[in-house]
mmCIF file of C-alpha atoms and ligand atoms in Angstrom:
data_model
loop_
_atom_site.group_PDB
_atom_site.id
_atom_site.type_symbol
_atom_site.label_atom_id
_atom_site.label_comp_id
_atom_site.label_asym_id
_atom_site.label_seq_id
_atom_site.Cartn_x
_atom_site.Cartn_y
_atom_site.Cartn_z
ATOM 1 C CA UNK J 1 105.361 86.554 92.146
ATOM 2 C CA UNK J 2 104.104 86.762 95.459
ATOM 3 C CA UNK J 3 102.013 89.671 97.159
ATOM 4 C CA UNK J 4 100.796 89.621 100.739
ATOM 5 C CA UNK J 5 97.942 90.853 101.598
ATOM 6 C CA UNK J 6 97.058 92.694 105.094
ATOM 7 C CA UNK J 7 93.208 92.806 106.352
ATOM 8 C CA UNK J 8 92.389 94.191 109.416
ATOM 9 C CA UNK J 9 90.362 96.979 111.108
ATOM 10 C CA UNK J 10 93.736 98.663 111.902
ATOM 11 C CA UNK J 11 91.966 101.057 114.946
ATOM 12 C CA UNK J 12 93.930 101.460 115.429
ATOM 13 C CA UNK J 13 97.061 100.334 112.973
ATOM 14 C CA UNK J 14 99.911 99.095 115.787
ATOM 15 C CA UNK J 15 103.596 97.857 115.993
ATOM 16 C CA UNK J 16 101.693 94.166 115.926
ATOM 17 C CA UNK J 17 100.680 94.472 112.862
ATOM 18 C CA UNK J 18 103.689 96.016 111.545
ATOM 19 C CA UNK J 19 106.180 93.502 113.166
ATOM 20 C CA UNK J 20 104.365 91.148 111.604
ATOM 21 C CA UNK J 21 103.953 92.588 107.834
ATOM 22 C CA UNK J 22 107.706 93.092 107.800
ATOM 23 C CA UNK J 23 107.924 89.393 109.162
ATOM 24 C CA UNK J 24 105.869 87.911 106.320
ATOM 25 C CA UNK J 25 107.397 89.762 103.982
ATOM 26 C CA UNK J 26 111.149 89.104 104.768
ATOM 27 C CA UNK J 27 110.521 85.369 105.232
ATOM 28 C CA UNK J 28 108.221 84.542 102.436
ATOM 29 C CA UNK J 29 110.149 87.188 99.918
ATOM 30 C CA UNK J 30 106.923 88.707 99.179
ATOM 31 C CA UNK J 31 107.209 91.080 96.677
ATOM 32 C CA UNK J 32 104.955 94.042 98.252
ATOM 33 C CA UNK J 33 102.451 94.173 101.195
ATOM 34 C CA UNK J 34 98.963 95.299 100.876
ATOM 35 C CA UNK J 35 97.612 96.628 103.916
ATOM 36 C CA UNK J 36 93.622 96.207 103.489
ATOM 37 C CA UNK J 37 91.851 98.715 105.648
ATOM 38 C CA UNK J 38 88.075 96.831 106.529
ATOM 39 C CA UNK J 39 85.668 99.372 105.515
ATOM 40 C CA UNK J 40 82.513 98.019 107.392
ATOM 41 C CA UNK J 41 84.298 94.953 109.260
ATOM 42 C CA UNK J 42 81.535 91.795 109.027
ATOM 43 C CA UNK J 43 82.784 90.413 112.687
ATOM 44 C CA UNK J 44 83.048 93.942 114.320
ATOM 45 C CA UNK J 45 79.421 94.986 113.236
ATOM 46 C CA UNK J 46 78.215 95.277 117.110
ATOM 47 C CA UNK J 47 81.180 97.565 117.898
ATOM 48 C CA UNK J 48 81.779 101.327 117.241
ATOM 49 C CA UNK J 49 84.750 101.398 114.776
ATOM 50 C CA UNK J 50 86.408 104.702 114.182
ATOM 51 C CA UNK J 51 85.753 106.501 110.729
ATOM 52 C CA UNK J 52 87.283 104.585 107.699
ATOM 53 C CA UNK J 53 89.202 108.138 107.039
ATOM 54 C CA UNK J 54 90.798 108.268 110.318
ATOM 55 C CA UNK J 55 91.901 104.336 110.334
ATOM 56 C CA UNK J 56 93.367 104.652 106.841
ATOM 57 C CA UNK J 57 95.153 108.020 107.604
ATOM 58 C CA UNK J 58 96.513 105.989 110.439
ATOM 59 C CA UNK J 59 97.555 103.280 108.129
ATOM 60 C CA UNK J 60 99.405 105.307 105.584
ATOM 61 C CA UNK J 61 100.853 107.101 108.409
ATOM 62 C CA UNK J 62 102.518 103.820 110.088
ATOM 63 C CA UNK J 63 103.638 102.245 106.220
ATOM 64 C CA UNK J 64 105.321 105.726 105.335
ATOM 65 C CA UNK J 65 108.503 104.707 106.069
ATOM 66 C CA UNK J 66 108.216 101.267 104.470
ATOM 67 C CA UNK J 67 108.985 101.115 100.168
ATOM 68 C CA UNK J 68 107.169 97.554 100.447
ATOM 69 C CA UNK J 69 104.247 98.490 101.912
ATOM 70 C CA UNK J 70 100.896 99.502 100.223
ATOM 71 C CA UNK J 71 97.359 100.823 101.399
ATOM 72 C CA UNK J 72 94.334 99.774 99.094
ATOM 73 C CA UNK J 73 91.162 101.321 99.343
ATOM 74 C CA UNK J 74 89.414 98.176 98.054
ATOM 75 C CA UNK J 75 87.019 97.089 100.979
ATOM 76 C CA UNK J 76 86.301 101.028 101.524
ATOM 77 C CA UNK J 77 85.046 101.845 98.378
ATOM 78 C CA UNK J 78 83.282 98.971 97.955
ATOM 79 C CA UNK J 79 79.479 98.684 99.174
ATOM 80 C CA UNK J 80 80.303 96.878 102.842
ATOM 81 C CA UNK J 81 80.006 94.582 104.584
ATOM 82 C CA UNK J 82 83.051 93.254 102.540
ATOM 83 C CA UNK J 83 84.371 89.584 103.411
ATOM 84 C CA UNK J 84 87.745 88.394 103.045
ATOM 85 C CA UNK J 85 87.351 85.731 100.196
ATOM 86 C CA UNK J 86 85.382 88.378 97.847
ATOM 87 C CA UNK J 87 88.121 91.056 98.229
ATOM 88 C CA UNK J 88 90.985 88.149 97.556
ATOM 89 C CA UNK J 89 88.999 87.333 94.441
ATOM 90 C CA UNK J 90 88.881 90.635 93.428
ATOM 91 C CA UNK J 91 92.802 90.990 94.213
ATOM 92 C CA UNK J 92 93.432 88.065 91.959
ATOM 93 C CA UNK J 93 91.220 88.802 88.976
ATOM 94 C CA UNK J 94 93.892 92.330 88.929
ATOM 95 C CA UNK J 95 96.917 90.702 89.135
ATOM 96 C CA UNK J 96 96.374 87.735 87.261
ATOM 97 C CA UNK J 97 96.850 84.266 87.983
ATOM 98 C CA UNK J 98 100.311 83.970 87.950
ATOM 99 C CA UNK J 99 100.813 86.119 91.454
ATOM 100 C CA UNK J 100 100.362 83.878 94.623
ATOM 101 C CA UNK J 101 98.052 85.646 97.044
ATOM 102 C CA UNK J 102 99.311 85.364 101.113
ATOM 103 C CA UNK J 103 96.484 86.425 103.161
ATOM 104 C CA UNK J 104 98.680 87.736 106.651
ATOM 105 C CA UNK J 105 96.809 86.818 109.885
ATOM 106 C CA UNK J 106 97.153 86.305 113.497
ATOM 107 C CA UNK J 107 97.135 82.893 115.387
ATOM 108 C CA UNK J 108 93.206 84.333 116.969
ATOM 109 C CA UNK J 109 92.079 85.378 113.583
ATOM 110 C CA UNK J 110 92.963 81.668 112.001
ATOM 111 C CA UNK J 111 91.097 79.748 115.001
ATOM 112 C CA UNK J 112 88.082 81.630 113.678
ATOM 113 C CA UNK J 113 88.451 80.832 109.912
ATOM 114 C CA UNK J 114 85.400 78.761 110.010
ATOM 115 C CA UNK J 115 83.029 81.771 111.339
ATOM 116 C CA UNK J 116 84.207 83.454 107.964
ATOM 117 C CA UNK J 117 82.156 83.683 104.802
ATOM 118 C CA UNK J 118 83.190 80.397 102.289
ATOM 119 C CA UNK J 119 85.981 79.509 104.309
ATOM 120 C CA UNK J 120 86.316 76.729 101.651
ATOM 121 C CA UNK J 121 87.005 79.056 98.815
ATOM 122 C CA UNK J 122 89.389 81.417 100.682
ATOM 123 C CA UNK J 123 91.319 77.943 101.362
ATOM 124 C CA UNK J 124 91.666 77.347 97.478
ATOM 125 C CA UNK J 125 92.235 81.027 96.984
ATOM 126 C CA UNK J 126 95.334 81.940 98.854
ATOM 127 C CA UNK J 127 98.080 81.048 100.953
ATOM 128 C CA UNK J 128 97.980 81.953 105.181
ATOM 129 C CA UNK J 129 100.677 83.803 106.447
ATOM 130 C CA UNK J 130 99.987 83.457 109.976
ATOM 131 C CA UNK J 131 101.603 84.669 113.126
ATOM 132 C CA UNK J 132 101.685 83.475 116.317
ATOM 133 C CA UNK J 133 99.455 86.011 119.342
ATOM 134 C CA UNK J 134 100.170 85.460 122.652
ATOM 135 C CA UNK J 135 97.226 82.974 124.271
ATOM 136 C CA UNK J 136 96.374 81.891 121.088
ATOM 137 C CA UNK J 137 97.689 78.328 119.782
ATOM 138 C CA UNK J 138 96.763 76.661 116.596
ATOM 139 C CA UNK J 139 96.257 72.952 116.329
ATOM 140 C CA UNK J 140 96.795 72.694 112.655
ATOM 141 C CA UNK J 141 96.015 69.141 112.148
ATOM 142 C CA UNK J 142 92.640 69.224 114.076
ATOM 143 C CA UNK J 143 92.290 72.960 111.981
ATOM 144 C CA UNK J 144 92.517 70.850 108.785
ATOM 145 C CA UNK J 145 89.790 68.049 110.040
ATOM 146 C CA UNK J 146 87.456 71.355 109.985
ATOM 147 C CA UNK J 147 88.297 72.888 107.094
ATOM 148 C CA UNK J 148 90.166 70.356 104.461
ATOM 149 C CA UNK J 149 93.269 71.418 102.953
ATOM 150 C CA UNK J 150 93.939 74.579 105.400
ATOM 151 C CA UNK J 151 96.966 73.295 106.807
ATOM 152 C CA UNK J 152 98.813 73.039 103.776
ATOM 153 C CA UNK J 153 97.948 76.648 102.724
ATOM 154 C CA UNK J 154 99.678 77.634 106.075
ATOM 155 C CA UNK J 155 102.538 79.125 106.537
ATOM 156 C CA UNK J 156 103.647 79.690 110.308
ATOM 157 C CA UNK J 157 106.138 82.984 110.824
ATOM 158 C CA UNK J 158 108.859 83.354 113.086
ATOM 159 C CA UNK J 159 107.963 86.503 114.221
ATOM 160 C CA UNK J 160 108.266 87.692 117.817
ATOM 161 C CA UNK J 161 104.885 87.406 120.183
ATOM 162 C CA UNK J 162 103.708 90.362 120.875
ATOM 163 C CA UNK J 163 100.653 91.090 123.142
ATOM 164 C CA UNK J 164 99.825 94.372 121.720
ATOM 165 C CA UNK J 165 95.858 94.852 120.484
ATOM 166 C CA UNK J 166 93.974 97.590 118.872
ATOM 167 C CA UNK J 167 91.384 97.489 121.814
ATOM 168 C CA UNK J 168 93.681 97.594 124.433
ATOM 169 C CA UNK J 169 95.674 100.443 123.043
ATOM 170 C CA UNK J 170 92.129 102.375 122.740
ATOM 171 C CA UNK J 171 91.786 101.489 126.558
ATOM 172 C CA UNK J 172 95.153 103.047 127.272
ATOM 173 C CA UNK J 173 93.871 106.346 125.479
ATOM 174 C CA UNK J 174 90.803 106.038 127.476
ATOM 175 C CA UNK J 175 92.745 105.760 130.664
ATOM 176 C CA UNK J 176 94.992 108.201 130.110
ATOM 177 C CA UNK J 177 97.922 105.655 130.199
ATOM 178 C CA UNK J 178 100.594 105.967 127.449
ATOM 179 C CA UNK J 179 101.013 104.313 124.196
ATOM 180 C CA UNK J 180 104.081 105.397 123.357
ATOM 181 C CA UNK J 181 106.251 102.337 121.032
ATOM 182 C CA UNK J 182 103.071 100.330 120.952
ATOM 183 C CA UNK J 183 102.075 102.718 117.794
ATOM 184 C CA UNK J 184 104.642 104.346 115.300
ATOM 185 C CA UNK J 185 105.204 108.373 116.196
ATOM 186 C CA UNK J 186 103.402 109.603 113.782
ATOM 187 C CA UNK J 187 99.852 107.597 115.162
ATOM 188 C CA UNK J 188 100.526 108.325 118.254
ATOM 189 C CA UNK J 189 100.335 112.321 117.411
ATOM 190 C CA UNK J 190 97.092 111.652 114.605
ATOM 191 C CA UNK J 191 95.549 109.952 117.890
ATOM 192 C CA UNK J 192 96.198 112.529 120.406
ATOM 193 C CA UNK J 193 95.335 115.416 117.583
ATOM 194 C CA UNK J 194 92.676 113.934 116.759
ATOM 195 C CA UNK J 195 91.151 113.238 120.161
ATOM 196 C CA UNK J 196 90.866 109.538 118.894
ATOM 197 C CA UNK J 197 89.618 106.919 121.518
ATOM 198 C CA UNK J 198 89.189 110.054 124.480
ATOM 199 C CA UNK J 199 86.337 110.094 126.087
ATOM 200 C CA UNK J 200 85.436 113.511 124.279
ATOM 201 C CA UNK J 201 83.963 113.047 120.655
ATOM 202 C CA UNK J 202 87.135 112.716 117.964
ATOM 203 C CA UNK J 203 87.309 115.345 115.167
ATOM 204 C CA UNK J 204 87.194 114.837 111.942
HETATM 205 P P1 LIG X 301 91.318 94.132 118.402
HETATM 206 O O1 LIG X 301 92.154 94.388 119.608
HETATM 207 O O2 LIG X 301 90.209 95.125 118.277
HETATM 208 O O3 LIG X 301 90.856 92.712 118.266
HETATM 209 P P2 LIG X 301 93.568 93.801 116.626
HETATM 210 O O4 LIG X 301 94.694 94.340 117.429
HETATM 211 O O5 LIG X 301 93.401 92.314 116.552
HETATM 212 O O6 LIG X 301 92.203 94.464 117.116
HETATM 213 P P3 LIG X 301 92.839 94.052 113.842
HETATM 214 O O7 LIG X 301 92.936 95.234 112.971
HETATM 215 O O8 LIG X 301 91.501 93.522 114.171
HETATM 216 O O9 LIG X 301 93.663 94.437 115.184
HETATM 217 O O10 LIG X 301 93.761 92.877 113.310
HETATM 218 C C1 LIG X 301 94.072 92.664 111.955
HETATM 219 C C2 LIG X 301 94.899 91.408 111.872
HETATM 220 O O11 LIG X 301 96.127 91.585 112.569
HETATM 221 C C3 LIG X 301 94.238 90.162 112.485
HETATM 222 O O12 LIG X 301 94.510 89.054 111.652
HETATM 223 C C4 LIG X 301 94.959 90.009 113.804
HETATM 224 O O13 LIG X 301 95.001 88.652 114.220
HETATM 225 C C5 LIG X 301 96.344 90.517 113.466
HETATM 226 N N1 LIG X 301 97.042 91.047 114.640
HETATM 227 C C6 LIG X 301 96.654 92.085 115.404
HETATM 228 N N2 LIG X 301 97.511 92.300 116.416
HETATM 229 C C7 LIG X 301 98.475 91.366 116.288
HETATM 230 C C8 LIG X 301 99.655 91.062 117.065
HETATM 231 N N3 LIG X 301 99.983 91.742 118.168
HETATM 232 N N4 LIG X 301 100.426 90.031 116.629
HETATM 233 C C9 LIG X 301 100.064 89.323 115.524
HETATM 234 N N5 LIG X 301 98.981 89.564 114.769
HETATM 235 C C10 LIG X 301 98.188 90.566 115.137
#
């Protein structure tokens, strides 16, 4: 069986990352999705991230309408900062050996595999589901001089580009601009309730 698995800071949660869930899933006949909200991401420590609450609300929000997809509270519950390879291992001591593990990422999050913690274990680990962001090409043979064995672990989706970002969409709240079919409905009205990403302080 397979099982993808979703990591990401998700603040917040956008049709990106959904686009390319559904992608993975369809095309690699995963059996479920696992979205992985970050508690305390590693590689976002110098920026303000919005309360863990208010991301995964967001999360569940956007999946609602989805029977494959999943939320796991693993890297919030856990004592952060949580890294990628430790919450895979984790993953695959509960479902058992037998279940292959794809880890879905974006072409900018791959280029920066080596920056990770044990990129060398995560490689023997799990599979890479990876789809393509605009501005951001992979060389997968000069990827595998780097990090041995990588490229074969990666599978590249046919999904559609999309130039959509978490920080960009928080600009666009800042700015006043809309955001309207960049997020599902339902974010778009926890943002706005919330006062998420306006200049005044959010509530909880
Ligand atoms: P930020 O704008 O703050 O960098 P983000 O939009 O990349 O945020 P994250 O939650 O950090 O959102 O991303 C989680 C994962 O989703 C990463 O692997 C990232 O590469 C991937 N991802 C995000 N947006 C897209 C997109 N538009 N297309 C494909 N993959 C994406």
């Amino acid at each position: 069986m397979r099982i993808g698995v979703f990591g990401g800071t998700f603040d917040p949660i956008h049709i990106g990352h959904l686009v390319s869930a559904e992608e993975a899933r369809v095309e690699l006949n995963l059996e479920r999705v696992v979205f992985v909200p970050a508690g305390l991401p590693p590689h976002k420590l110098d920026h303000v991230v919005s309360p863990v609450e208010h991301r995964l609300a967001m999360v569940e929000l956007a999946i609602a309408s989805n029977p494959h997809f999943v939320v796991s509270r693993i890297d919030i519950d856990r004592p952060g900062p949580c890294y990628t390879v430790d919450t895979i291992e984790l993953l695959k001591d509960e479902w058992g050996d037998e279940v292959e593990i794809y880890f879905i990422l974006g072409s900018d999050s791959l280029l920066e595999i080596l920056t990770w913690h044990d990129p060398r274990r995560l490689v023997r680990l799990c599979y890479f589901a990876v789809v393509s962001r605009p501005g951001y090409q992979v060389d997968l043979d000069e990827l595998d001089a780097l990090l041995p064995g990588v490229a074969s672990r990666v599978r590249m989706l046919d999904a559609p580009e999309l130039a959509i970002s978490s920080t960009d969409i928080q600009r666009r709240v800042r700015e006043g601009l809309s955001i309207k079919y960049q997020v599902p409905e339902p974010v778009e009205g926890y943002i706005h309730r919330h006062k998420l990403y306006h200049l005044t302080l959010p509530t909880s």
